[in-house]
Amino acid sequence: MKEIILAKYGEIALKGDNRSTFEDILSRNIKRRLKHLGSFSLNRRQSTVYIEPLEEDIDIDSAVAEVKKIFGISAIQRCAVFPKDFDAVTENLGYLDGALAGAKSFKVEAKRSDKTFPLKSPDIQQKLGDAVLDRFSHLKVDVHEPEVTVRLEIRDNGAYLSAKRIPGQGGLPVGSSGKALLMLSGGIDSPVAGYMMAKRGLIVDCIHYVSPPYTSDRARLKVEKLCEEMTEYCGDIRFFCVPFTEIQEKLRDNCPEEFFTVIMRRMMMKIANKICEREDYGAIITGESLAQVASQTLSALKCTNAAAEFPVFRPVIGMDKTEITEISRKIGTFETSIMPYEDCCTVFTPRHPRTKPKLSDIIDAEKNADFDKMVDEAVEKTTVKRFKFGERTVFLD
Ligand code: ATP
Ligand code: MG
């Protein structure tokens, strides 16, 4: 028996004139994502992509697992394809065992796209409903709120039988909203922030600041590993690694300790601005959450934001740690995030950071050193790497 996958769009279905642009990007993302499993044909119809394996031995379980991670798809259905013969369908109702054995109620929905098929939709519904009740006598019909909807669609090239709907990731296809630069630290929050913005259709690339010898090579590798893990949802990721030691030392030697963190974050922003300008990113993403630490109070955020020249997206700003952690576990970055390597933020942590810094005081303090020149130098020395979807090259114990 041949199985195919139906991927239903979510929000794309609501798009108007430019809908086909979103559909093209979604199809491309699906193709790319499934390539390693074999070849598939993709056809779109009625807000659904029909994903059909073109080789005999393709592993459908793995294909479904991949499709579940693709943004832009709201629900997924596995579907068995039979010849257009009603008996061929009813003889194979065992296909529905997994979906119906544990259910209490069901209904049948039939669609006859091929009008030459002798039974009309209401007749198909009636007859298939009876056949289902014969096999699964514990079930009740509930046309209003069924636990499972059994669908049979008679199409030109076969009869398609399906039952269970699996939730998809939702959101919009990666690449349909442009591209943005995620400030990725080794913590729990920023990978989650990247996931959330990729879900809104952004290509997410990452920028990370390192301060050797205060931060180790392993700390950088940990962040690279996070990038690899994020490709599961975000697709390929470019990784910019910025040498930040000189700026931090200059800051330590020339600015009041209570302002260290805020000035440091402003310098990160200034470097991110330049990379965005040069590489054509439309926004900066951070994993800041309001009031989580001293550098994320309203006053501190005002100071950081004043250094940004691009829109700054902070998707986890209103979430607490438990909520962020839950997503982090779901997307598979949590275990890496909690590995105990130092971040440059923790290197010169002030003993008493100012929780209500004033922007004018911060700007005055920055005049003690030629930070603009150092920002330019750091941008020049920034290195770039690319992490490809599915590749695993970074190993840490
Ligand atoms: P996270 O869990 O993401 O590390 P956090 O709660 O530890 O966040 P901070 O260390 O104050 O918070 O950092 C706030 C945000 O600043 C991070 O979410 C990230 O976007 C950015 N950031 C911090 N350190 C770095 C770094 N070394 N490189 C790149 N971005 C960073
Ligand atoms: Mg951090």
XYZ file of C-alpha atoms in Angstrom, residues 134-336:
203
model
C -18.413 -2.895 11.026
C -14.720 -3.012 11.733
C -14.630 -0.717 14.779
C -17.828 -1.585 16.618
C -16.848 0.436 19.724
C -17.134 3.719 17.791
C -20.029 6.141 17.721
C -20.820 8.511 14.890
C -20.623 12.149 15.900
C -20.986 14.540 13.016
C -20.574 17.668 15.175
C -17.557 17.004 17.362
C -15.939 13.768 16.251
C -12.698 12.717 17.838
C -11.434 11.487 14.482
C -12.508 12.473 10.996
C -11.997 9.770 8.380
C -11.492 11.378 4.992
C -11.835 9.769 1.610
C -11.057 11.788 -1.458
C -11.607 10.397 -4.936
C -9.067 12.090 -7.154
C -8.090 11.583 -10.799
C -5.267 9.219 -9.945
C -6.658 7.277 -6.994
C -8.696 7.123 -3.794
C -7.001 8.825 -0.822
C -7.880 7.584 2.660
C -6.724 9.356 5.810
C -7.663 9.843 9.428
C -5.492 11.349 12.108
C -4.329 14.940 11.887
C -0.922 15.666 13.321
C -0.281 19.276 14.355
C 2.375 21.096 12.320
C 4.646 23.954 13.432
C 2.369 26.689 12.070
C 3.873 30.060 11.206
C 5.167 31.158 7.820
C 7.776 29.507 5.585
C 11.357 30.465 6.407
C 12.497 32.998 3.827
C 9.093 34.559 3.189
C 9.685 37.520 5.550
C 13.307 38.421 4.738
C 16.352 37.809 6.915
C 17.510 38.899 10.346
C 20.552 38.597 12.574
C 20.144 36.793 15.904
C 22.483 37.712 18.751
C 23.179 34.191 19.902
C 24.758 33.578 23.294
C 25.210 30.166 24.815
C 22.164 30.565 27.054
C 18.642 29.204 26.961
C 16.856 32.296 25.688
C 18.471 33.326 22.425
C 18.038 30.019 20.518
C 14.351 30.162 21.476
C 14.167 33.752 20.208
C 15.683 32.596 16.895
C 13.188 29.759 16.592
C 10.281 32.131 17.245
C 11.333 34.608 14.575
C 12.075 31.874 12.014
C 8.491 30.843 12.651
C 7.412 34.260 11.389
C 9.150 33.532 8.099
C 12.570 35.057 8.731
C 15.837 33.522 7.627
C 17.780 33.635 10.889
C 21.571 33.959 10.841
C 23.581 34.296 14.034
C 26.165 36.643 15.488
C 28.211 35.676 18.517
C 30.777 37.696 20.489
C 33.813 35.975 21.975
C 36.461 37.260 24.361
C 39.439 34.926 24.334
C 41.297 34.169 26.536
C 38.526 35.054 29.028
C 36.131 32.853 27.079
C 37.315 29.466 25.866
C 37.221 27.737 22.525
C 34.779 25.270 23.992
C 32.381 28.094 24.845
C 32.407 29.103 21.169
C 31.972 25.483 20.091
C 28.946 25.219 22.346
C 27.346 28.136 20.495
C 28.246 26.553 17.150
C 26.569 23.378 18.336
C 23.461 25.421 19.160
C 23.546 26.764 15.591
C 23.616 23.224 14.263
C 20.676 22.286 16.442
C 18.725 25.361 15.354
C 19.048 24.343 11.678
C 16.391 21.687 12.394
C 13.789 24.447 12.324
C 15.576 27.444 10.795
C 17.329 25.737 7.864
C 20.913 26.709 6.960
C 22.483 29.272 9.281
C 25.386 31.666 8.744
C 27.404 32.224 11.901
C 29.342 35.462 12.460
C 31.919 35.269 15.215
C 33.123 38.630 16.538
C 36.360 39.112 18.504
C 35.233 41.192 21.472
C 38.178 41.037 23.896
C 39.707 44.420 23.119
C 36.433 46.264 23.489
C 35.757 44.571 26.804
C 39.232 45.316 28.159
C 38.973 48.931 27.058
C 35.623 49.169 28.739
C 36.924 47.633 31.955
C 39.846 50.054 32.080
C 37.992 53.221 31.140
C 34.344 53.124 32.187
C 32.565 52.970 35.555
C 32.034 49.398 36.614
C 28.302 49.825 37.203
C 27.864 50.582 33.468
C 29.932 47.659 32.116
C 27.086 45.458 31.000
C 24.975 48.144 29.399
C 27.877 49.639 27.458
C 28.949 46.167 26.417
C 25.482 45.459 25.069
C 25.476 48.773 23.202
C 28.777 47.812 21.573
C 27.288 44.472 20.568
C 24.407 46.365 18.982
C 26.751 48.711 17.138
C 28.671 45.795 15.689
C 25.419 44.034 14.747
C 24.256 47.258 13.004
C 27.312 47.227 10.793
C 26.983 43.555 9.911
C 23.267 44.090 9.129
C 24.144 47.016 6.882
C 26.891 45.120 5.075
C 25.016 41.830 4.696
C 21.547 43.258 4.133
C 19.751 41.985 7.252
C 16.501 43.768 8.080
C 16.412 43.323 11.852
C 18.293 42.242 14.956
C 16.897 39.545 17.251
C 17.814 39.071 20.920
C 16.774 36.711 23.689
C 16.062 39.476 26.191
C 13.236 38.983 28.656
C 11.991 41.972 30.622
C 13.601 42.379 34.043
C 15.239 38.934 33.959
C 18.627 40.507 34.826
C 19.947 44.027 35.461
C 20.710 44.589 31.765
C 17.108 43.823 30.848
C 15.265 46.397 32.934
C 13.248 49.008 31.093
C 15.945 51.648 31.599
C 18.744 49.319 30.493
C 16.785 48.242 27.411
C 16.248 51.887 26.531
C 20.024 52.403 26.569
C 20.710 49.275 24.486
C 17.961 50.104 22.048
C 19.315 53.606 21.500
C 22.418 52.031 19.964
C 20.398 49.979 17.464
C 19.819 51.251 13.949
C 17.586 48.372 12.919
C 14.331 47.094 14.365
C 15.154 44.902 17.365
C 12.921 41.869 17.825
C 12.749 40.420 21.322
C 10.196 37.632 20.994
C 10.711 36.289 24.520
C 10.425 39.709 26.183
C 7.090 38.831 27.838
C 7.855 35.234 28.696
C 9.147 33.854 31.968
C 11.980 31.359 32.253
C 9.654 28.366 32.563
C 7.901 29.185 29.315
C 11.169 29.818 27.490
C 12.641 26.592 28.855
C 9.646 24.625 27.660
C 10.207 25.774 24.077
C 13.945 25.215 24.443
C 13.292 21.573 25.345
C 10.815 21.179 22.510
C 13.240 22.441 19.872
C 16.131 20.408 21.260
C 18.534 23.170 22.325
C 18.068 22.963 26.106
C 20.675 20.294 26.882
C 23.357 22.211 25.007
